[in-house]
């Protein structure tokens, strides 16, 4: 769900299981847009290609998995379990 918190645009993701939610703000990573963001997932994509990692990419109208070089220094979104 596209959302705003404290005048920051992003996505609010709501669990279908328990209704808990997390807000993921746009980060302007790579294209310097206020409606795009890339977050580093904890997974290295291929053991034969360890310089790449899985990413969570968010745009104004879509959320998808991506692949990026680790040296880009993507954002993280810590979650307390």
Coordinates of C-alpha atoms in Angstrom, one line a residue:
X1 CA 0.0 0.0 0.0
X2 CA 1.6 3.3 -1.0
X3 CA 1.6 5.5 2.1
X4 CA 3.2 8.5 3.9
X5 CA 4.6 8.7 7.4
X6 CA 5.9 12.0 8.8
X7 CA 5.9 13.5 5.2
X8 CA 8.0 10.6 3.9
X9 CA 6.6 8.6 1.0
X10 CA 6.9 4.8 0.8
X11 CA 5.0 1.5 1.2
X12 CA 3.3 0.1 4.2
X13 CA 3.3 -3.7 4.0
X14 CA 0.6 -5.4 6.1
X15 CA 0.7 -9.1 7.2
X16 CA -2.3 -11.2 6.0
X17 CA -1.6 -13.4 9.0
X18 CA -1.6 -11.1 12.0
X19 CA -2.2 -7.6 10.7
X20 CA 1.2 -6.3 11.8
X21 CA 2.7 -3.8 9.4
X22 CA 6.1 -2.3 8.4
X23 CA 6.7 1.0 6.6
X24 CA 9.4 1.0 3.9
X25 CA 10.3 4.5 2.8
X26 CA 11.5 5.4 -0.7
X27 CA 15.2 5.9 -0.6
X28 CA 16.1 7.7 -3.9
X29 CA 18.7 5.0 -4.5
X30 CA 20.2 4.9 -8.0
X31 CA 17.8 7.1 -9.9
X32 CA 17.5 10.0 -7.4
X33 CA 13.8 9.9 -7.5
X34 CA 11.5 10.4 -4.5
X35 CA 9.5 7.4 -5.5
X36 CA 12.1 4.7 -5.8
X37 CA 14.1 2.7 -3.3
X38 CA 16.4 -0.3 -3.0
X39 CA 17.0 -2.3 0.2
X40 CA 19.6 -4.9 0.7
X41 CA 18.2 -8.4 1.5
X42 CA 20.4 -10.6 3.6
X43 CA 21.0 -13.1 0.9
X44 CA 24.0 -13.4 -1.4
X45 CA 22.5 -14.4 -4.7
X46 CA 25.1 -16.9 -6.0
X47 CA 28.0 -18.5 -4.3
X48 CA 29.9 -18.3 -7.6
X49 CA 29.1 -14.5 -7.8
X50 CA 29.4 -13.3 -4.2
X51 CA 29.8 -9.6 -5.1
X52 CA 26.0 -9.6 -5.8
X53 CA 23.1 -9.6 -3.4
X54 CA 19.4 -9.9 -3.5
X55 CA 17.5 -6.6 -3.1
X56 CA 14.0 -5.4 -2.5
X57 CA 13.1 -2.7 -5.0
X58 CA 10.2 -0.4 -4.5
X59 CA 8.7 2.0 -7.1
X60 CA 5.6 4.1 -6.9
X61 CA 3.5 1.4 -8.4
X62 CA 5.4 -1.9 -7.9
X63 CA 7.5 -3.9 -5.5
X64 CA 9.9 -6.6 -6.8
X65 CA 13.1 -8.6 -6.1
X66 CA 16.3 -7.4 -7.7
X67 CA 20.0 -8.1 -7.9
X68 CA 22.7 -5.5 -7.3
X69 CA 26.4 -5.2 -6.7
X70 CA 27.3 -5.1 -3.0
X71 CA 29.6 -2.1 -3.3
X72 CA 26.6 0.2 -4.1
X73 CA 25.8 0.4 -0.3
X74 CA 22.1 0.0 -0.3
X75 CA 19.8 0.8 2.6
X76 CA 18.7 -1.7 5.2
X77 CA 15.4 -1.8 7.2
X78 CA 16.0 -3.4 10.6
X79 CA 13.1 -5.2 12.1
X80 CA 12.7 -6.2 15.8
X81 CA 11.3 -9.7 16.1

